[in-house]
Amino acid sequence: MTDLLLNHRAEGPASAPPLLLGPSLGTSSALWDAVAPELSVTHRVVRWDLPGHGGSAAELIRPGATVGDLAALVLRLADALGLERFGYAGVSLGGAVGLHLAVHHPDRVASLAVLCSSAHFNGAKPWRERAALVRAKGLAELAENANSRWFTPGFTVPRLVQDLREADPEAYAACCDALAAFDLRDRLAEIAAPTLLIAGREDPATPPPHLREIADAVPGAALVELPGASHLAVAQCPEAVLTALRAHFDGAAARGTAVRREVLGDVHVDRAQARQTPFTARFQDFISRYAWGEIWTDPTLGRRERSMITLTALVAHGHYDELAMHVRAARRNGLTPEEIGAVLLQTAVYCGVPAANRAFATAQRVLAEEDQQEN
């Protein structure tokens, strides 16, 4: 079974939202070395190698392959890892795979980022010619000229050039076949996943107009152009790419912060953010993403019910400082003082009278403070 899967590397918490990262033609998952570890702070990041590249078997692809064939390999990997729905970001050919998945398997792609890629790659002729060249002479000539295609003058990443030298020529040529046959322009309007396009302004392979074409066609898509970046912008300008990807894929954290403000109030959230340090930043992100961005936004229960449950849990565990904060939150969520009292009376039965006694004292103080503020 392992031989049937694309070689891959997983990073980040197993419980975090999954994010698949696709490479460009000629590179391995090392393309994402400067970005993936940072993304894995908040995501389960899975980088994969194209067939015949990095650690993936060349036999996974055949002459005349299509981008759809590559997308099927990615889905096979996702299935093997138990990833039903995932975010996806891909560079060049990896980006084309993402576009195919978003069009043909919309139920699998939660959000999409396409970097330095295109809905078509300038027609079939140049790719058929390149495939023929590689099949006849190997990859040495392409590797000699890789820097001019991938980076601006004076910049290089030797590891990526070495990836190209070591790629399997037949598998590389089959990937060229896939690019030759790829044209998704007439299907872009069908993409429903939130989509980000990232273009390198100095990219000779897929210049910004290619990304603009996608952005104009995909409903609600956003476009970021990076000055000074060429085709492998993720390796040349990792900080700028990381900033854009975080803003796109961290939607749950943004939603969570908004809900947290609505429930707990701006004063509390501002104070918590002001106290944040590099040591506590991941914990604050965890709260915003999971507690507020996923649990409190779940429409199965209303905020009144969630406040009742939260008050009970805090009493049960004796978290009275948190209880005071959530008594205020319960009032914002529409509970009356009488209803708060009824919840605390219920805790006397199931959490114990001493716990409820302390809880009543805390709640009475908070409610009195609110009355004074209103008067």
Short mmCIF file of N, CA and C in Angstrom, two decimals, residues 155-325:
data_model
loop_
_atom_site.label_atom_id
_atom_site.label_comp_id
_atom_site.label_asym_id
_atom_site.label_seq_id
_atom_site.Cartn_x
_atom_site.Cartn_y
_atom_site.Cartn_z
N PHE A 155 19.64 35.05 -7.02
CA PHE A 155 19.05 34.25 -5.94
C PHE A 155 18.99 32.79 -6.40
N THR A 156 19.21 31.89 -5.47
CA THR A 156 19.07 30.46 -5.76
C THR A 156 18.82 29.70 -4.48
N VAL A 157 18.29 28.50 -4.62
CA VAL A 157 18.17 27.55 -3.50
C VAL A 157 18.77 26.24 -4.02
N PRO A 158 20.04 25.98 -3.70
CA PRO A 158 20.73 24.82 -4.26
C PRO A 158 19.99 23.50 -4.05
N ARG A 159 19.32 23.35 -2.91
CA ARG A 159 18.61 22.10 -2.64
C ARG A 159 17.53 21.85 -3.70
N LEU A 160 16.85 22.90 -4.13
CA LEU A 160 15.78 22.72 -5.11
C LEU A 160 16.34 22.41 -6.49
N VAL A 161 17.45 23.05 -6.85
CA VAL A 161 18.09 22.73 -8.12
C VAL A 161 18.56 21.27 -8.12
N GLN A 162 19.05 20.82 -6.97
CA GLN A 162 19.47 19.43 -6.85
C GLN A 162 18.29 18.48 -6.98
N ASP A 163 17.13 18.88 -6.45
CA ASP A 163 15.91 18.08 -6.61
C ASP A 163 15.63 17.84 -8.09
N LEU A 164 15.80 18.89 -8.89
CA LEU A 164 15.54 18.77 -10.32
C LEU A 164 16.54 17.82 -10.98
N ARG A 165 17.80 17.93 -10.61
CA ARG A 165 18.82 17.04 -11.18
C ARG A 165 18.50 15.58 -10.86
N GLU A 166 17.95 15.34 -9.68
CA GLU A 166 17.75 13.96 -9.22
C GLU A 166 16.37 13.39 -9.56
N ALA A 167 15.49 14.21 -10.16
CA ALA A 167 14.16 13.72 -10.52
C ALA A 167 14.26 12.66 -11.62
N ASP A 168 13.28 11.78 -11.65
CA ASP A 168 13.24 10.75 -12.69
C ASP A 168 12.80 11.37 -14.01
N PRO A 169 13.59 11.27 -15.09
CA PRO A 169 13.24 11.94 -16.35
C PRO A 169 11.90 11.51 -16.92
N GLU A 170 11.59 10.21 -16.88
CA GLU A 170 10.32 9.76 -17.44
C GLU A 170 9.13 10.30 -16.65
N ALA A 171 9.25 10.34 -15.32
CA ALA A 171 8.18 10.88 -14.50
C ALA A 171 8.04 12.38 -14.72
N TYR A 172 9.17 13.07 -14.83
CA TYR A 172 9.14 14.51 -15.11
C TYR A 172 8.45 14.76 -16.45
N ALA A 173 8.80 13.99 -17.47
CA ALA A 173 8.19 14.16 -18.78
C ALA A 173 6.69 13.89 -18.73
N ALA A 174 6.27 12.90 -17.94
CA ALA A 174 4.84 12.62 -17.81
C ALA A 174 4.12 13.79 -17.13
N CYS A 175 4.79 14.45 -16.20
CA CYS A 175 4.20 15.65 -15.58
C CYS A 175 4.08 16.77 -16.62
N CYS A 176 5.05 16.84 -17.54
CA CYS A 176 4.94 17.81 -18.64
C CYS A 176 3.72 17.48 -19.51
N ASP A 177 3.48 16.20 -19.74
CA ASP A 177 2.28 15.80 -20.48
C ASP A 177 1.02 16.32 -19.80
N ALA A 178 1.01 16.24 -18.47
CA ALA A 178 -0.16 16.70 -17.71
C ALA A 178 -0.35 18.21 -17.89
N LEU A 179 0.74 18.96 -17.84
CA LEU A 179 0.64 20.40 -18.03
C LEU A 179 0.21 20.75 -19.46
N ALA A 180 0.66 19.96 -20.44
CA ALA A 180 0.28 20.21 -21.83
C ALA A 180 -1.22 20.08 -22.04
N ALA A 181 -1.85 19.17 -21.31
CA ALA A 181 -3.28 18.90 -21.50
C ALA A 181 -4.17 19.73 -20.60
N PHE A 182 -3.58 20.53 -19.72
CA PHE A 182 -4.37 21.20 -18.69
C PHE A 182 -4.95 22.52 -19.19
N ASP A 183 -6.24 22.69 -19.05
CA ASP A 183 -6.91 23.97 -19.32
C ASP A 183 -8.25 23.95 -18.60
N LEU A 184 -8.33 24.70 -17.54
CA LEU A 184 -9.52 24.68 -16.69
C LEU A 184 -10.26 26.02 -16.72
N ARG A 185 -9.95 26.84 -17.70
CA ARG A 185 -10.51 28.20 -17.72
C ARG A 185 -12.04 28.21 -17.75
N ASP A 186 -12.64 27.26 -18.44
CA ASP A 186 -14.09 27.28 -18.56
C ASP A 186 -14.80 26.70 -17.34
N ARG A 187 -14.04 26.26 -16.34
CA ARG A 187 -14.65 25.67 -15.13
C ARG A 187 -14.37 26.49 -13.87
N LEU A 188 -13.59 27.56 -13.98
CA LEU A 188 -13.18 28.30 -12.79
C LEU A 188 -14.35 28.87 -12.00
N ALA A 189 -15.40 29.29 -12.68
CA ALA A 189 -16.55 29.89 -11.99
C ALA A 189 -17.26 28.89 -11.09
N GLU A 190 -16.98 27.60 -11.25
CA GLU A 190 -17.62 26.57 -10.42
C GLU A 190 -16.95 26.43 -9.06
N ILE A 191 -15.76 26.99 -8.89
CA ILE A 191 -15.03 26.81 -7.63
C ILE A 191 -15.74 27.57 -6.51
N ALA A 192 -16.11 26.83 -5.47
CA ALA A 192 -16.84 27.42 -4.35
C ALA A 192 -15.96 27.62 -3.12
N ALA A 193 -14.82 26.94 -3.05
CA ALA A 193 -13.94 27.07 -1.88
C ALA A 193 -13.36 28.47 -1.81
N PRO A 194 -13.23 29.03 -0.61
CA PRO A 194 -12.51 30.32 -0.48
C PRO A 194 -11.13 30.19 -1.12
N THR A 195 -10.81 31.11 -2.03
CA THR A 195 -9.62 30.95 -2.86
C THR A 195 -8.72 32.17 -2.79
N LEU A 196 -7.43 31.90 -2.60
CA LEU A 196 -6.39 32.93 -2.62
C LEU A 196 -5.44 32.64 -3.77
N LEU A 197 -5.09 33.66 -4.53
CA LEU A 197 -4.09 33.56 -5.58
C LEU A 197 -2.88 34.38 -5.18
N ILE A 198 -1.69 33.83 -5.34
CA ILE A 198 -0.44 34.53 -5.04
C ILE A 198 0.42 34.53 -6.29
N ALA A 199 0.79 35.73 -6.76
CA ALA A 199 1.60 35.87 -7.97
C ALA A 199 2.93 36.53 -7.64
N GLY A 200 3.99 36.08 -8.31
CA GLY A 200 5.27 36.76 -8.25
C GLY A 200 5.36 37.73 -9.41
N ARG A 201 5.59 38.99 -9.14
CA ARG A 201 5.60 39.98 -10.22
C ARG A 201 6.71 39.75 -11.24
N GLU A 202 7.76 39.05 -10.85
CA GLU A 202 8.87 38.80 -11.77
C GLU A 202 8.83 37.37 -12.31
N ASP A 203 7.69 36.73 -12.22
CA ASP A 203 7.56 35.33 -12.62
C ASP A 203 7.44 35.22 -14.15
N PRO A 204 8.43 34.61 -14.83
CA PRO A 204 8.33 34.48 -16.29
C PRO A 204 7.47 33.30 -16.73
N ALA A 205 7.28 32.32 -15.83
CA ALA A 205 6.56 31.10 -16.20
C ALA A 205 5.05 31.28 -16.11
N THR A 206 4.58 31.82 -15.00
CA THR A 206 3.16 32.11 -14.81
C THR A 206 3.05 33.54 -14.29
N PRO A 207 3.18 34.53 -15.16
CA PRO A 207 3.17 35.93 -14.73
C PRO A 207 1.82 36.33 -14.13
N PRO A 208 1.78 37.47 -13.45
CA PRO A 208 0.56 37.89 -12.74
C PRO A 208 -0.73 37.82 -13.55
N PRO A 209 -0.75 38.13 -14.85
CA PRO A 209 -2.02 38.02 -15.58
C PRO A 209 -2.67 36.63 -15.51
N HIS A 210 -1.85 35.58 -15.38
CA HIS A 210 -2.41 34.23 -15.25
C HIS A 210 -3.19 34.10 -13.94
N LEU A 211 -2.63 34.66 -12.87
CA LEU A 211 -3.31 34.58 -11.58
C LEU A 211 -4.51 35.51 -11.55
N ARG A 212 -4.40 36.68 -12.21
CA ARG A 212 -5.54 37.59 -12.26
C ARG A 212 -6.71 36.96 -13.00
N GLU A 213 -6.40 36.20 -14.03
CA GLU A 213 -7.45 35.52 -14.79
C GLU A 213 -8.25 34.58 -13.88
N ILE A 214 -7.55 33.86 -13.02
CA ILE A 214 -8.23 32.97 -12.07
C ILE A 214 -9.03 33.78 -11.06
N ALA A 215 -8.39 34.83 -10.51
CA ALA A 215 -9.05 35.65 -9.49
C ALA A 215 -10.32 36.29 -10.03
N ASP A 216 -10.30 36.70 -11.28
CA ASP A 216 -11.48 37.33 -11.88
C ASP A 216 -12.61 36.33 -12.10
N ALA A 217 -12.27 35.06 -12.29
CA ALA A 217 -13.28 34.06 -12.62
C ALA A 217 -13.84 33.33 -11.40
N VAL A 218 -13.03 33.14 -10.36
CA VAL A 218 -13.48 32.40 -9.18
C VAL A 218 -14.25 33.35 -8.26
N PRO A 219 -15.48 33.05 -7.93
CA PRO A 219 -16.27 33.95 -7.09
C PRO A 219 -15.59 34.23 -5.75
N GLY A 220 -15.44 35.52 -5.43
CA GLY A 220 -14.90 35.92 -4.13
C GLY A 220 -13.42 35.70 -3.95
N ALA A 221 -12.70 35.33 -4.99
CA ALA A 221 -11.26 35.05 -4.84
C ALA A 221 -10.48 36.33 -4.55
N ALA A 222 -9.36 36.16 -3.85
CA ALA A 222 -8.46 37.28 -3.54
C ALA A 222 -7.13 37.05 -4.23
N LEU A 223 -6.46 38.14 -4.61
CA LEU A 223 -5.18 38.06 -5.30
C LEU A 223 -4.14 38.89 -4.57
N VAL A 224 -2.96 38.30 -4.34
CA VAL A 224 -1.82 38.99 -3.76
C VAL A 224 -0.67 38.91 -4.74
N GLU A 225 -0.08 40.06 -5.08
CA GLU A 225 1.09 40.10 -5.95
C GLU A 225 2.32 40.47 -5.12
N LEU A 226 3.37 39.69 -5.26
CA LEU A 226 4.57 39.90 -4.45
C LEU A 226 5.66 40.56 -5.28
N PRO A 227 6.02 41.80 -4.97
CA PRO A 227 7.11 42.47 -5.69
C PRO A 227 8.42 41.73 -5.49
N GLY A 228 9.21 41.64 -6.54
CA GLY A 228 10.52 41.03 -6.42
C GLY A 228 10.54 39.53 -6.38
N ALA A 229 9.38 38.89 -6.51
CA ALA A 229 9.31 37.43 -6.44
C ALA A 229 9.18 36.84 -7.83
N SER A 230 9.83 35.72 -8.03
CA SER A 230 9.72 35.01 -9.30
C SER A 230 8.85 33.77 -9.11
N HIS A 231 9.12 32.71 -9.89
CA HIS A 231 8.19 31.58 -9.96
C HIS A 231 8.10 30.80 -8.65
N LEU A 232 9.22 30.60 -7.99
CA LEU A 232 9.18 29.87 -6.71
C LEU A 232 9.18 30.88 -5.56
N ALA A 233 8.12 31.68 -5.53
CA ALA A 233 8.01 32.74 -4.52
C ALA A 233 8.01 32.17 -3.11
N VAL A 234 7.48 30.96 -2.93
CA VAL A 234 7.41 30.38 -1.58
C VAL A 234 8.81 30.15 -1.01
N ALA A 235 9.80 29.92 -1.88
CA ALA A 235 11.18 29.75 -1.43
C ALA A 235 11.93 31.07 -1.41
N GLN A 236 11.59 31.99 -2.31
CA GLN A 236 12.32 33.25 -2.41
C GLN A 236 11.81 34.29 -1.42
N CYS A 237 10.51 34.32 -1.17
CA CYS A 237 9.89 35.32 -0.27
C CYS A 237 9.00 34.61 0.75
N PRO A 238 9.56 33.71 1.57
CA PRO A 238 8.73 32.89 2.46
C PRO A 238 7.91 33.69 3.46
N GLU A 239 8.46 34.80 3.98
CA GLU A 239 7.70 35.56 4.99
C GLU A 239 6.45 36.17 4.41
N ALA A 240 6.57 36.74 3.18
CA ALA A 240 5.40 37.33 2.54
C ALA A 240 4.37 36.27 2.20
N VAL A 241 4.82 35.12 1.71
CA VAL A 241 3.90 34.03 1.40
C VAL A 241 3.23 33.52 2.67
N LEU A 242 4.01 33.36 3.74
CA LEU A 242 3.45 32.89 5.00
C LEU A 242 2.38 33.84 5.52
N THR A 243 2.63 35.14 5.46
CA THR A 243 1.64 36.12 5.92
C THR A 243 0.34 35.98 5.15
N ALA A 244 0.44 35.84 3.83
CA ALA A 244 -0.76 35.72 3.01
C ALA A 244 -1.50 34.41 3.29
N LEU A 245 -0.77 33.32 3.44
CA LEU A 245 -1.41 32.03 3.69
C LEU A 245 -2.06 31.99 5.07
N ARG A 246 -1.40 32.55 6.06
CA ARG A 246 -2.01 32.58 7.40
C ARG A 246 -3.32 33.35 7.39
N ALA A 247 -3.32 34.51 6.75
CA ALA A 247 -4.54 35.31 6.70
C ALA A 247 -5.66 34.56 6.00
N HIS A 248 -5.31 33.75 5.00
CA HIS A 248 -6.33 33.02 4.24
C HIS A 248 -6.83 31.79 4.98
N PHE A 249 -5.91 30.98 5.50
CA PHE A 249 -6.31 29.70 6.08
C PHE A 249 -6.72 29.80 7.55
N ASP A 250 -6.41 30.89 8.22
CA ASP A 250 -6.74 31.01 9.63
C ASP A 250 -8.09 31.69 9.84
N GLY A 251 -9.04 31.42 8.98
CA GLY A 251 -10.36 32.02 9.10
C GLY A 251 -11.05 31.70 10.41
N ALA A 252 -10.84 30.47 10.92
CA ALA A 252 -11.49 30.09 12.17
C ALA A 252 -11.02 30.97 13.32
N ALA A 253 -9.74 31.31 13.32
CA ALA A 253 -9.22 32.18 14.37
C ALA A 253 -9.84 33.57 14.27
N ALA A 254 -9.97 34.08 13.04
CA ALA A 254 -10.57 35.40 12.87
C ALA A 254 -12.03 35.41 13.30
N ARG A 255 -12.78 34.37 12.89
CA ARG A 255 -14.19 34.26 13.32
C ARG A 255 -14.26 34.13 14.83
N GLY A 256 -13.34 33.33 15.38
CA GLY A 256 -13.36 33.10 16.81
C GLY A 256 -13.11 34.38 17.60
N THR A 257 -12.18 35.20 17.13
CA THR A 257 -11.91 36.46 17.82
C THR A 257 -13.14 37.36 17.79
N ALA A 258 -13.85 37.37 16.67
CA ALA A 258 -15.06 38.20 16.58
C ALA A 258 -16.11 37.72 17.57
N VAL A 259 -16.33 36.40 17.65
CA VAL A 259 -17.32 35.85 18.58
C VAL A 259 -16.87 36.09 20.02
N ARG A 260 -15.60 35.92 20.28
CA ARG A 260 -15.06 36.14 21.63
C ARG A 260 -15.34 37.56 22.09
N ARG A 261 -15.19 38.52 21.18
CA ARG A 261 -15.49 39.92 21.52
C ARG A 261 -16.97 40.11 21.80
N GLU A 262 -17.81 39.47 21.00
CA GLU A 262 -19.26 39.61 21.19
C GLU A 262 -19.71 39.05 22.53
N VAL A 263 -19.10 37.94 22.94
CA VAL A 263 -19.53 37.26 24.17
C VAL A 263 -18.85 37.84 25.40
N LEU A 264 -17.54 38.06 25.34
CA LEU A 264 -16.80 38.50 26.53
C LEU A 264 -16.59 40.01 26.59
N GLY A 265 -16.75 40.70 25.45
CA GLY A 265 -16.59 42.15 25.45
C GLY A 265 -15.22 42.58 24.98
N ASP A 266 -15.16 43.74 24.38
CA ASP A 266 -13.90 44.25 23.84
C ASP A 266 -12.85 44.48 24.92
N VAL A 267 -13.29 44.96 26.10
CA VAL A 267 -12.34 45.28 27.16
C VAL A 267 -11.56 44.04 27.56
N HIS A 268 -12.27 42.93 27.76
CA HIS A 268 -11.60 41.69 28.17
C HIS A 268 -10.64 41.20 27.08
N VAL A 269 -11.12 41.17 25.83
CA VAL A 269 -10.29 40.64 24.76
C VAL A 269 -9.08 41.54 24.52
N ASP A 270 -9.28 42.85 24.56
CA ASP A 270 -8.15 43.77 24.40
C ASP A 270 -7.11 43.56 25.50
N ARG A 271 -7.58 43.35 26.72
CA ARG A 271 -6.67 43.13 27.83
C ARG A 271 -5.90 41.82 27.64
N ALA A 272 -6.59 40.77 27.19
CA ALA A 272 -5.92 39.48 26.98
C ALA A 272 -4.88 39.59 25.87
N GLN A 273 -5.22 40.30 24.81
CA GLN A 273 -4.26 40.45 23.70
C GLN A 273 -3.07 41.31 24.09
N ALA A 274 -3.32 42.32 24.93
CA ALA A 274 -2.22 43.17 25.38
C ALA A 274 -1.23 42.39 26.24
N ARG A 275 -1.72 41.39 26.96
CA ARG A 275 -0.86 40.58 27.83
C ARG A 275 -0.17 39.45 27.07
N GLN A 276 -0.54 39.25 25.80
CA GLN A 276 0.02 38.13 25.05
C GLN A 276 1.52 38.29 24.83
N THR A 277 2.24 37.21 24.97
CA THR A 277 3.68 37.17 24.73
C THR A 277 3.96 36.05 23.73
N PRO A 278 5.18 35.98 23.19
CA PRO A 278 5.51 34.85 22.32
C PRO A 278 5.27 33.50 22.99
N PHE A 279 5.45 33.47 24.33
CA PHE A 279 5.24 32.22 25.06
C PHE A 279 3.77 31.81 25.07
N THR A 280 2.86 32.78 25.16
CA THR A 280 1.43 32.47 25.26
C THR A 280 0.69 32.58 23.92
N ALA A 281 1.37 32.98 22.86
CA ALA A 281 0.69 33.25 21.59
C ALA A 281 -0.02 32.03 21.05
N ARG A 282 0.62 30.86 21.12
CA ARG A 282 -0.02 29.66 20.58
C ARG A 282 -1.26 29.29 21.39
N PHE A 283 -1.21 29.50 22.71
CA PHE A 283 -2.38 29.20 23.54
C PHE A 283 -3.53 30.14 23.20
N GLN A 284 -3.23 31.44 23.00
CA GLN A 284 -4.28 32.38 22.63
C GLN A 284 -4.87 32.02 21.26
N ASP A 285 -4.02 31.60 20.34
CA ASP A 285 -4.51 31.16 19.03
C ASP A 285 -5.39 29.93 19.18
N PHE A 286 -4.99 29.00 20.05
CA PHE A 286 -5.78 27.80 20.32
C PHE A 286 -7.17 28.17 20.83
N ILE A 287 -7.25 29.11 21.77
CA ILE A 287 -8.55 29.53 22.31
C ILE A 287 -9.40 30.15 21.21
N SER A 288 -8.81 31.07 20.45
CA SER A 288 -9.57 31.75 19.41
C SER A 288 -10.06 30.77 18.36
N ARG A 289 -9.21 29.82 17.99
CA ARG A 289 -9.54 28.91 16.90
C ARG A 289 -10.56 27.85 17.32
N TYR A 290 -10.30 27.17 18.44
CA TYR A 290 -11.10 26.01 18.79
C TYR A 290 -12.28 26.36 19.70
N ALA A 291 -12.00 27.06 20.79
CA ALA A 291 -13.10 27.39 21.71
C ALA A 291 -14.10 28.33 21.06
N TRP A 292 -13.57 29.43 20.47
CA TRP A 292 -14.46 30.46 19.94
C TRP A 292 -14.74 30.31 18.45
N GLY A 293 -13.76 29.83 17.69
CA GLY A 293 -13.95 29.73 16.24
C GLY A 293 -14.68 28.50 15.79
N GLU A 294 -14.72 27.44 16.64
CA GLU A 294 -15.41 26.21 16.24
C GLU A 294 -16.55 25.85 17.18
N ILE A 295 -16.31 25.87 18.49
CA ILE A 295 -17.35 25.45 19.42
C ILE A 295 -18.44 26.51 19.57
N TRP A 296 -18.05 27.74 19.91
CA TRP A 296 -19.04 28.78 20.13
C TRP A 296 -19.74 29.21 18.84
N THR A 297 -19.19 28.89 17.69
CA THR A 297 -19.84 29.23 16.42
C THR A 297 -20.71 28.09 15.89
N ASP A 298 -20.66 26.93 16.52
CA ASP A 298 -21.50 25.81 16.10
C ASP A 298 -22.98 26.17 16.34
N PRO A 299 -23.81 26.17 15.27
CA PRO A 299 -25.20 26.61 15.42
C PRO A 299 -26.11 25.60 16.10
N THR A 300 -25.60 24.42 16.46
CA THR A 300 -26.45 23.41 17.08
C THR A 300 -27.06 23.91 18.39
N LEU A 301 -26.26 24.66 19.15
CA LEU A 301 -26.75 25.28 20.38
C LEU A 301 -26.66 26.79 20.25
N GLY A 302 -27.62 27.49 20.88
CA GLY A 302 -27.57 28.94 20.90
C GLY A 302 -26.63 29.43 21.99
N ARG A 303 -26.36 30.70 21.98
CA ARG A 303 -25.43 31.25 22.97
C ARG A 303 -26.01 31.23 24.38
N ARG A 304 -27.32 31.33 24.53
CA ARG A 304 -27.92 31.23 25.87
C ARG A 304 -27.62 29.85 26.46
N GLU A 305 -27.85 28.80 25.65
CA GLU A 305 -27.59 27.45 26.14
C GLU A 305 -26.12 27.24 26.45
N ARG A 306 -25.27 27.78 25.59
CA ARG A 306 -23.83 27.63 25.82
C ARG A 306 -23.40 28.34 27.11
N SER A 307 -24.01 29.49 27.39
CA SER A 307 -23.68 30.17 28.64
C SER A 307 -24.10 29.34 29.84
N MET A 308 -25.27 28.73 29.77
CA MET A 308 -25.73 27.89 30.88
C MET A 308 -24.77 26.73 31.13
N ILE A 309 -24.36 26.07 30.04
CA ILE A 309 -23.43 24.94 30.17
C ILE A 309 -22.10 25.40 30.74
N THR A 310 -21.62 26.54 30.25
CA THR A 310 -20.32 27.06 30.70
C THR A 310 -20.36 27.42 32.17
N LEU A 311 -21.42 28.08 32.61
CA LEU A 311 -21.54 28.43 34.03
C LEU A 311 -21.49 27.17 34.90
N THR A 312 -22.23 26.13 34.48
CA THR A 312 -22.26 24.89 35.26
C THR A 312 -20.88 24.24 35.33
N ALA A 313 -20.19 24.19 34.18
CA ALA A 313 -18.86 23.56 34.16
C ALA A 313 -17.87 24.32 35.04
N LEU A 314 -17.94 25.65 35.02
CA LEU A 314 -17.02 26.44 35.82
C LEU A 314 -17.27 26.26 37.30
N VAL A 315 -18.54 26.16 37.70
CA VAL A 315 -18.85 25.90 39.11
C VAL A 315 -18.34 24.53 39.51
N ALA A 316 -18.56 23.53 38.65
CA ALA A 316 -18.17 22.16 38.97
C ALA A 316 -16.68 22.04 39.23
N HIS A 317 -15.88 22.86 38.51
CA HIS A 317 -14.42 22.77 38.66
C HIS A 317 -13.85 23.88 39.55
N GLY A 318 -14.72 24.71 40.09
CA GLY A 318 -14.25 25.72 41.02
C GLY A 318 -13.48 26.86 40.38
N HIS A 319 -13.75 27.15 39.10
CA HIS A 319 -13.04 28.22 38.40
C HIS A 319 -13.82 29.53 38.56
N TYR A 320 -13.70 30.15 39.75
CA TYR A 320 -14.59 31.27 40.07
C TYR A 320 -14.18 32.58 39.40
N ASP A 321 -12.90 32.75 39.10
CA ASP A 321 -12.50 33.93 38.34
C ASP A 321 -13.10 33.88 36.93
N GLU A 322 -13.02 32.71 36.32
CA GLU A 322 -13.64 32.52 35.01
C GLU A 322 -15.16 32.62 35.13
N LEU A 323 -15.71 32.17 36.23
CA LEU A 323 -17.16 32.24 36.42
C LEU A 323 -17.63 33.69 36.39
N ALA A 324 -16.90 34.59 37.05
CA ALA A 324 -17.29 35.99 37.04
C ALA A 324 -17.33 36.53 35.62
N MET A 325 -16.31 36.19 34.82
CA MET A 325 -16.28 36.64 33.43
C MET A 325 -17.47 36.10 32.66
#
